Coordinates of C-alpha atoms in Angstrom, one line a residue:
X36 CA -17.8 -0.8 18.6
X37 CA -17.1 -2.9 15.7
X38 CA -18.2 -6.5 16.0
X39 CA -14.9 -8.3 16.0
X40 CA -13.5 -6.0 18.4
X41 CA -16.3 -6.3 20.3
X42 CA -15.1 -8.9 22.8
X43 CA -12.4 -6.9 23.9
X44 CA -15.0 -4.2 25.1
X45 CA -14.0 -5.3 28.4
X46 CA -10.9 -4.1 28.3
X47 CA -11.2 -0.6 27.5
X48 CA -12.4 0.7 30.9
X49 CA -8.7 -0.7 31.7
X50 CA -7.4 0.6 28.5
X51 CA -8.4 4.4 28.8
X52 CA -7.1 4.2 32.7
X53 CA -3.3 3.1 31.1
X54 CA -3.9 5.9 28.8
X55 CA -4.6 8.1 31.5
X56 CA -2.1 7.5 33.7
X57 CA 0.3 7.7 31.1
X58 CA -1.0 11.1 30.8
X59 CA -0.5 12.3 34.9
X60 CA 2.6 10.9 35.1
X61 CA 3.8 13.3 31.9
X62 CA 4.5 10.0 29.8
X63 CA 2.8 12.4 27.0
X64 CA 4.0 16.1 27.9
X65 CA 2.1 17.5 24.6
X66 CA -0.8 19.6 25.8
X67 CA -5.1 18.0 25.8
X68 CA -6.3 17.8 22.4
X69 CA -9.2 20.4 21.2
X70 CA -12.5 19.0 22.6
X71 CA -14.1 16.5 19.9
X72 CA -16.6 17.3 17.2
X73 CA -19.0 15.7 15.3
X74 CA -17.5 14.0 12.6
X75 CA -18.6 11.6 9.9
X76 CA -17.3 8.1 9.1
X77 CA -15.1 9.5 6.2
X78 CA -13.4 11.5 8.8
X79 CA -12.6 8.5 11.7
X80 CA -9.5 7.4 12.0
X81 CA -9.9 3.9 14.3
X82 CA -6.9 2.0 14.7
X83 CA -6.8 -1.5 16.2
X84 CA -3.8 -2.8 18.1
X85 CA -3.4 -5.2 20.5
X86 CA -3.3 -6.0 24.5
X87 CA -3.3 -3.0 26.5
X88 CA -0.4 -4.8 28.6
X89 CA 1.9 -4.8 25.1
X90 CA 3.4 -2.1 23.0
X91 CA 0.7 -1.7 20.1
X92 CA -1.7 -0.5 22.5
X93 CA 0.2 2.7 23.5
X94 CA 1.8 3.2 20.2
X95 CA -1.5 3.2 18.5
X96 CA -2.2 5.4 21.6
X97 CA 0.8 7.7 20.1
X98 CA -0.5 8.3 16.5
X99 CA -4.4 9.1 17.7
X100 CA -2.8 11.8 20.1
X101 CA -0.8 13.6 17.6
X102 CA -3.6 12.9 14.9
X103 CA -5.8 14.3 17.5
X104 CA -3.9 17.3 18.4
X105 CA -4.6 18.5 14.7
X106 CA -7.9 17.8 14.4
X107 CA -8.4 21.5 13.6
X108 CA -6.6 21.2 10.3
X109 CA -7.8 18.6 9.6
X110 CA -10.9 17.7 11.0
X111 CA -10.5 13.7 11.5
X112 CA -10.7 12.2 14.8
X113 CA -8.0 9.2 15.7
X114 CA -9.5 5.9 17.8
X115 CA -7.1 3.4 19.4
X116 CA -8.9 0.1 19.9
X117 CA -7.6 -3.2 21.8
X118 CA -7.5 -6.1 20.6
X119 CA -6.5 -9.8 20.1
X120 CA -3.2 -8.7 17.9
X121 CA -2.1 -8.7 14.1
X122 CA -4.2 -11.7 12.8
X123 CA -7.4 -10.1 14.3
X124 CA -6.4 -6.8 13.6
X125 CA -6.2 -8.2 9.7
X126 CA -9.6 -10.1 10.1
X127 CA -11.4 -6.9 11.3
X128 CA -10.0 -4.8 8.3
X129 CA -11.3 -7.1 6.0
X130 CA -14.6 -6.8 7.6
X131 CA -14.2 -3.0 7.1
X132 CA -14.3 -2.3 11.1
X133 CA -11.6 -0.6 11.4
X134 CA -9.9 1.8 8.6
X135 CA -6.3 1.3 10.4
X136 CA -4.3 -1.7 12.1
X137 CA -0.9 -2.3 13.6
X138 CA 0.3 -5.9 12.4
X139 CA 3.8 -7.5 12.3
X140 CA 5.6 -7.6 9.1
X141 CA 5.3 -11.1 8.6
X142 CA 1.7 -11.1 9.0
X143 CA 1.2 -8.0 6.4
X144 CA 3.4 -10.1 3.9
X145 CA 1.4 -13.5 4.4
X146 CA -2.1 -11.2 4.2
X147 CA -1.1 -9.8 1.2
X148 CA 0.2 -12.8 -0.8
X149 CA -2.6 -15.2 0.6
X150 CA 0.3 -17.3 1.9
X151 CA 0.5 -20.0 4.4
X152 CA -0.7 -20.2 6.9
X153 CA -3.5 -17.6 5.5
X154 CA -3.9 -19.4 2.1
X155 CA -7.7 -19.9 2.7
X156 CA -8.5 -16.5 3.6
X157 CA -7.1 -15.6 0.4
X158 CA -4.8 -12.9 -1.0
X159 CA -5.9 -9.7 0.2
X160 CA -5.1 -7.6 -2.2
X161 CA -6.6 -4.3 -0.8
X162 CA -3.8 -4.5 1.9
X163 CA -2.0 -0.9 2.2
X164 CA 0.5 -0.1 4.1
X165 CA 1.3 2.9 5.7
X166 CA 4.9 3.1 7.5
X167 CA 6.6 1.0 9.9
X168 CA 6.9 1.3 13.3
X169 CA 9.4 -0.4 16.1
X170 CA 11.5 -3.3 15.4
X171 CA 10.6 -6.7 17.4
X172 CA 14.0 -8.1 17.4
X173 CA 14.0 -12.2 18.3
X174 CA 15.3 -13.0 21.4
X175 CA 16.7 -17.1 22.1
X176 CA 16.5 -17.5 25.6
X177 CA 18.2 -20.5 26.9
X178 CA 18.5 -21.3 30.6
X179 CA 21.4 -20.6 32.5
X180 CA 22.7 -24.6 32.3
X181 CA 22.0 -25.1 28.9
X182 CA 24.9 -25.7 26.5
X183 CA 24.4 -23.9 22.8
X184 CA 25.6 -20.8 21.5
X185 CA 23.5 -20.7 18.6
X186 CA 19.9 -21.9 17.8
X187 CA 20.7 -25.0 15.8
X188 CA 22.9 -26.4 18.7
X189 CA 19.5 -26.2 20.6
X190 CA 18.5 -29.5 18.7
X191 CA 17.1 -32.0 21.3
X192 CA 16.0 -29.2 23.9
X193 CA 13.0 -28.6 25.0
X194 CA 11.6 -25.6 22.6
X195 CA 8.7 -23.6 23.8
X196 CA 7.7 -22.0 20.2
X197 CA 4.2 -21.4 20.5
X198 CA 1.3 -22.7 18.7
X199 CA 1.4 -23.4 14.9
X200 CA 1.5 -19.8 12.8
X201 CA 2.6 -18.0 15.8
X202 CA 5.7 -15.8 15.2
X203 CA 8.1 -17.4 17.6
X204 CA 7.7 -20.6 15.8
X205 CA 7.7 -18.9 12.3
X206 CA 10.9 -17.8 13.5
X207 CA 12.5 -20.7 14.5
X208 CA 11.4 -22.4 11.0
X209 CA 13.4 -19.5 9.5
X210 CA 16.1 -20.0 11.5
X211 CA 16.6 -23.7 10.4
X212 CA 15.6 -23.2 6.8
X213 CA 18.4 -20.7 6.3
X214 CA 20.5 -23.7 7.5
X215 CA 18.4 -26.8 5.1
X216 CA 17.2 -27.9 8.0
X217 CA 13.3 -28.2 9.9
X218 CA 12.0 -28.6 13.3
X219 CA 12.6 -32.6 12.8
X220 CA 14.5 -33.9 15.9
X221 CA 13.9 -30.9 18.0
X222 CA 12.2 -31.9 21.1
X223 CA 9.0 -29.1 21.6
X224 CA 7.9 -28.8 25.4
X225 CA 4.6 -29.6 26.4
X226 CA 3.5 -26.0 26.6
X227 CA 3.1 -25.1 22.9
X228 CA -0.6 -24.3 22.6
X229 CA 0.5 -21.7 24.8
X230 CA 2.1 -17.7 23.9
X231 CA 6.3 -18.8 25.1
X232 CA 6.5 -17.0 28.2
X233 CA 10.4 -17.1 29.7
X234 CA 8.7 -17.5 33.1
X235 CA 8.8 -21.5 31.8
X236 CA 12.7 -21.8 31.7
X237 CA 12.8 -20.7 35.3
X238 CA 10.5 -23.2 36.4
X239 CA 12.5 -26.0 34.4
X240 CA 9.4 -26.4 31.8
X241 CA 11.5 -25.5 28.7
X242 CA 15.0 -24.9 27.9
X243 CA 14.6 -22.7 25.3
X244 CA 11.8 -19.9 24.2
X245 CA 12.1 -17.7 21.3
X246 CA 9.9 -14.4 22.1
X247 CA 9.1 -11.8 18.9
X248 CA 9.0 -8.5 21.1
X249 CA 9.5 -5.3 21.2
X250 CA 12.5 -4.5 23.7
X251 CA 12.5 -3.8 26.9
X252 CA 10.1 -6.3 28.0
X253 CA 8.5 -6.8 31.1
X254 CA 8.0 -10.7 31.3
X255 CA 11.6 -11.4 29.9
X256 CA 13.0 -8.6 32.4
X257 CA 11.2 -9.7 35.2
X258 CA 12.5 -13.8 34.0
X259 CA 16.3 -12.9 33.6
X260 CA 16.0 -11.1 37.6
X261 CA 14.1 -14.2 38.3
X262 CA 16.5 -17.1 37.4
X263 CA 20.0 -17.3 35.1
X264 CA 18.6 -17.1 31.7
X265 CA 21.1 -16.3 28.7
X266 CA 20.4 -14.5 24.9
X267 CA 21.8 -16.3 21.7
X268 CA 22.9 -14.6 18.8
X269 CA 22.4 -15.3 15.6
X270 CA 24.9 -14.9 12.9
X271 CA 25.1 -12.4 10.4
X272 CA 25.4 -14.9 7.4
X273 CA 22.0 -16.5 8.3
X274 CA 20.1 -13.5 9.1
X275 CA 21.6 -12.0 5.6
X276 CA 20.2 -15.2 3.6
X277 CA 17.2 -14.7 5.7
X278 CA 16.5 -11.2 4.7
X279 CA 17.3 -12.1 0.7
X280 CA 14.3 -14.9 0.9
X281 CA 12.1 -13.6 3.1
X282 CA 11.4 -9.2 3.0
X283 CA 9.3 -9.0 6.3
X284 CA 12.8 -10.0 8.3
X285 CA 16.1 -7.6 8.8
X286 CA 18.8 -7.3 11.1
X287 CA 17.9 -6.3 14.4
X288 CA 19.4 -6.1 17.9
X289 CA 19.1 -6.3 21.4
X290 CA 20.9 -3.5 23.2
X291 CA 22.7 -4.2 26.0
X292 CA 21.8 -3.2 29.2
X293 CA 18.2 -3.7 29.3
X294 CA 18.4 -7.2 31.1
X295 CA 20.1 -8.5 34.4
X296 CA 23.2 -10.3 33.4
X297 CA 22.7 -9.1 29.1
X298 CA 25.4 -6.5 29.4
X299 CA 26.5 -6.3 25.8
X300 CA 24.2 -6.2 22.7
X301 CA 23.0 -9.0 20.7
X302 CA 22.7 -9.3 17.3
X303 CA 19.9 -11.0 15.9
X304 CA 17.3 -11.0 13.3
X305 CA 13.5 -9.0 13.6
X306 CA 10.6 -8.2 12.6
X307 CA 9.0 -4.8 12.0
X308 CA 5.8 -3.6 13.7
X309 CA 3.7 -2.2 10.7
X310 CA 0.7 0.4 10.2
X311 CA -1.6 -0.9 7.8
X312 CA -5.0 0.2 6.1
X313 CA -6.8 -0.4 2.9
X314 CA -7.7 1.1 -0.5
X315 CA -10.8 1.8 0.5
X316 CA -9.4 4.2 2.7
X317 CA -9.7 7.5 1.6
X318 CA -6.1 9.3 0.4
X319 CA -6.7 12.3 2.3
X320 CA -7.7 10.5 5.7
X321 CA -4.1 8.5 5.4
X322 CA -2.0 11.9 4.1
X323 CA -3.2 13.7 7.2
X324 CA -2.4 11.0 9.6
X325 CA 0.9 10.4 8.4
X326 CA 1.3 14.1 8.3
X327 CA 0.5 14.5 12.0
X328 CA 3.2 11.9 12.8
X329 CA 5.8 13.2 10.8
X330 CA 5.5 16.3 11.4
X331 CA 5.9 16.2 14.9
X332 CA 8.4 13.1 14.6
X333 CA 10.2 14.6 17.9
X334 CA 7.2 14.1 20.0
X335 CA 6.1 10.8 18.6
X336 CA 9.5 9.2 19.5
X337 CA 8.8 10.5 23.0
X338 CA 5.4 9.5 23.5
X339 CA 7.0 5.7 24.0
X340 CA 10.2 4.0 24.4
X341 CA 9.8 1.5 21.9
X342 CA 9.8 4.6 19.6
X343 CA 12.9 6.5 20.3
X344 CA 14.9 4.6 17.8
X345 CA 12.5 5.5 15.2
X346 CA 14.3 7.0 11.6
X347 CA 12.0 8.5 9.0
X348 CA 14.1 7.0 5.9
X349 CA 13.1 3.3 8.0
X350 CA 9.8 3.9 8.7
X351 CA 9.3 4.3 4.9
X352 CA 11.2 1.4 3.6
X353 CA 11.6 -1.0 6.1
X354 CA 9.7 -4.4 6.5
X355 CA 7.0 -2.9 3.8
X356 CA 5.6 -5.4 1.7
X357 CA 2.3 -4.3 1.1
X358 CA 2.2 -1.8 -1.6
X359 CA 2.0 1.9 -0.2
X360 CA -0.9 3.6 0.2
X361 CA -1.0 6.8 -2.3
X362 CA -2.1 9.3 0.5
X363 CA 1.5 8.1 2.4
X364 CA 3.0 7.8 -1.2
X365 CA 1.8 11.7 -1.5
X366 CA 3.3 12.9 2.4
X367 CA 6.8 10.9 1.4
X368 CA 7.4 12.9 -2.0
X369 CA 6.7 16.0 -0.8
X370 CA 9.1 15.9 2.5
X371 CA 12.0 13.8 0.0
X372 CA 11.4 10.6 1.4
X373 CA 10.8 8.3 -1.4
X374 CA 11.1 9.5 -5.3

């Protein structure tokens, strides 16, 4: 296992039982991939992702299956990997450990410029991407007694943002600086080295958290049946200036229904989840991977629900900042995605 990755090893006895029982409960009707092969490091495919308890793990679960499925075509063999999330997921791909990573738009964008809060690492410039995958809508939750209808009026709460760099609070900066404003006179609550968790409002440690997830999610479902906790929108005028000045962001929503007491959808701004890879990778390893997604798109929107939204033209455009890598550039011409 690779070295960074390593210290997730730990993990992966739980991992491959969520992968399994995903399996026997018919999560993933498609039939067992052919058993494996030998097969030479130009023809792995190992894909980092994140927590086995979020969405990146599964997903990344999703590609290796249907990458796996045609490995008699093709001859690579797909690995899904836990692991400590986008910024580790980056670290380990500039080590060369892993030829694939999931990572959030923002984080692809600030890899690939070298800006803040990466500026020391440098740019790097060997970023790829690949496609995208779900949106990761923001969600402002506010308690139940809390008086605001939109973020700014939240100015003198208590904000549970997360640690510095994190994407809640990278959020919230964008938020304000849409408006000329900054984090000045907001009142942060005494949780921020901590991930926001909206199990915090309910027990009165924060009035607001802003959470960069893919929806449904558990820990905001299981908040909103725990206590009266609201979602704020956020107008289309900021999240349009947004967009213009920063090209990891778009539009998003929250539909309704998929909280207790959030019956109608909320508009907000998001953030994409992205596959990335590197030059180095070679173009016939990334043309067959993004072959065996797209041609079976049907199946992979199945194989999750954060994927059943999924449109081709999006994947292909959307909250892409790294330049393409030719083997995708290759796939996307030939099936009239891109010119």
């Amino acid at each position: 296992m690779p070295p960074r990755l390593s210290r997730y090893a730990h993990t992966l006895p739980a991992a491959l039982g969520l992968l399994a029982a995903l399996i026997s409960v018919g999560a993933w009707a498609a039939p067992p991939p052919p058993p494996p092969r030998p097969f030479s490091g130009a023809s792995l495919a190992s894909i980092a992702t994140g927590s086995v308890t979020g969405a990146y793990f599964p997903v990344g679960g999703a590609i290796c299956r249907l990458v796996n499925l045609a490995r008699a075509t093709h001859g690579l063999h797909c690995l899904v990997a836990p692991s400590g999330g986008s910024l580790d997921n980056l670290e380990a791909m500039r080590a060369g450990e892993v030829g694939f990573a999931i990572v959030q738009s923002d984080w692809q964008y600030l890899a690939h410029e070298g800006a803040p809060p990466l500026t020391e690492r440098g740019a790097f410039e060997t970023l790829r991407a690949v496609f995208s995958l779900h949106a990761e809508p923001v969600a402002i939750v506010v308690r139940g007694g809390v008086s605001a209808e939109r973020f700014e009026d939240l100015k003198g709460k208590r904000l549970a943002l997360g640690p510095a760099g994190s994407p809640g609070r990278l959020a919230a900066e964008a938020l304000l600086a849409a408006r000329g404003r900054t984090l000045e006179g907001f009142s942060p609550a005494d949780i921020q080295d901590q991930p926001p968790d909206p199990q915090t409002l309910c027990d009165n440690k924060a009035d607001a958290v802003l959470l960069t997830v893919a929806h449904p999610n558990g820990a905001l479902k299981d908040a909103m049946g725990r206590c009266v906790l609201r979602l704020l929108p956020v107008e289309e005028e900021t999240v349009r200036a947004l967009t213009q000045r920063q090209p990891f962001l778009g539009a998003a929503s929250i539909p309704g229904g998929l909280y207790p007491g959030a019956k109608a959808e909320v508009p907000t701004l998001g953030l994409r989840a992205t596959l990335v890879t590197t030059s180095a990778t070679p173009d016939t390893v990334v043309y067959a991977l993004v072959k065996a997604v797209f041609d079976n798109f049907d199946d992979f929107r199945q194989l999750h629900p954060v994927l059943a939204p999924l449109r081709r033209e999006e994947m292909v455009a959307v909250g892409l900042t790294a330049p393409l890598h030719p083997g995708a550039q290759t796939y996307y011409k030939e099936a009239g995605l891109i010119r």
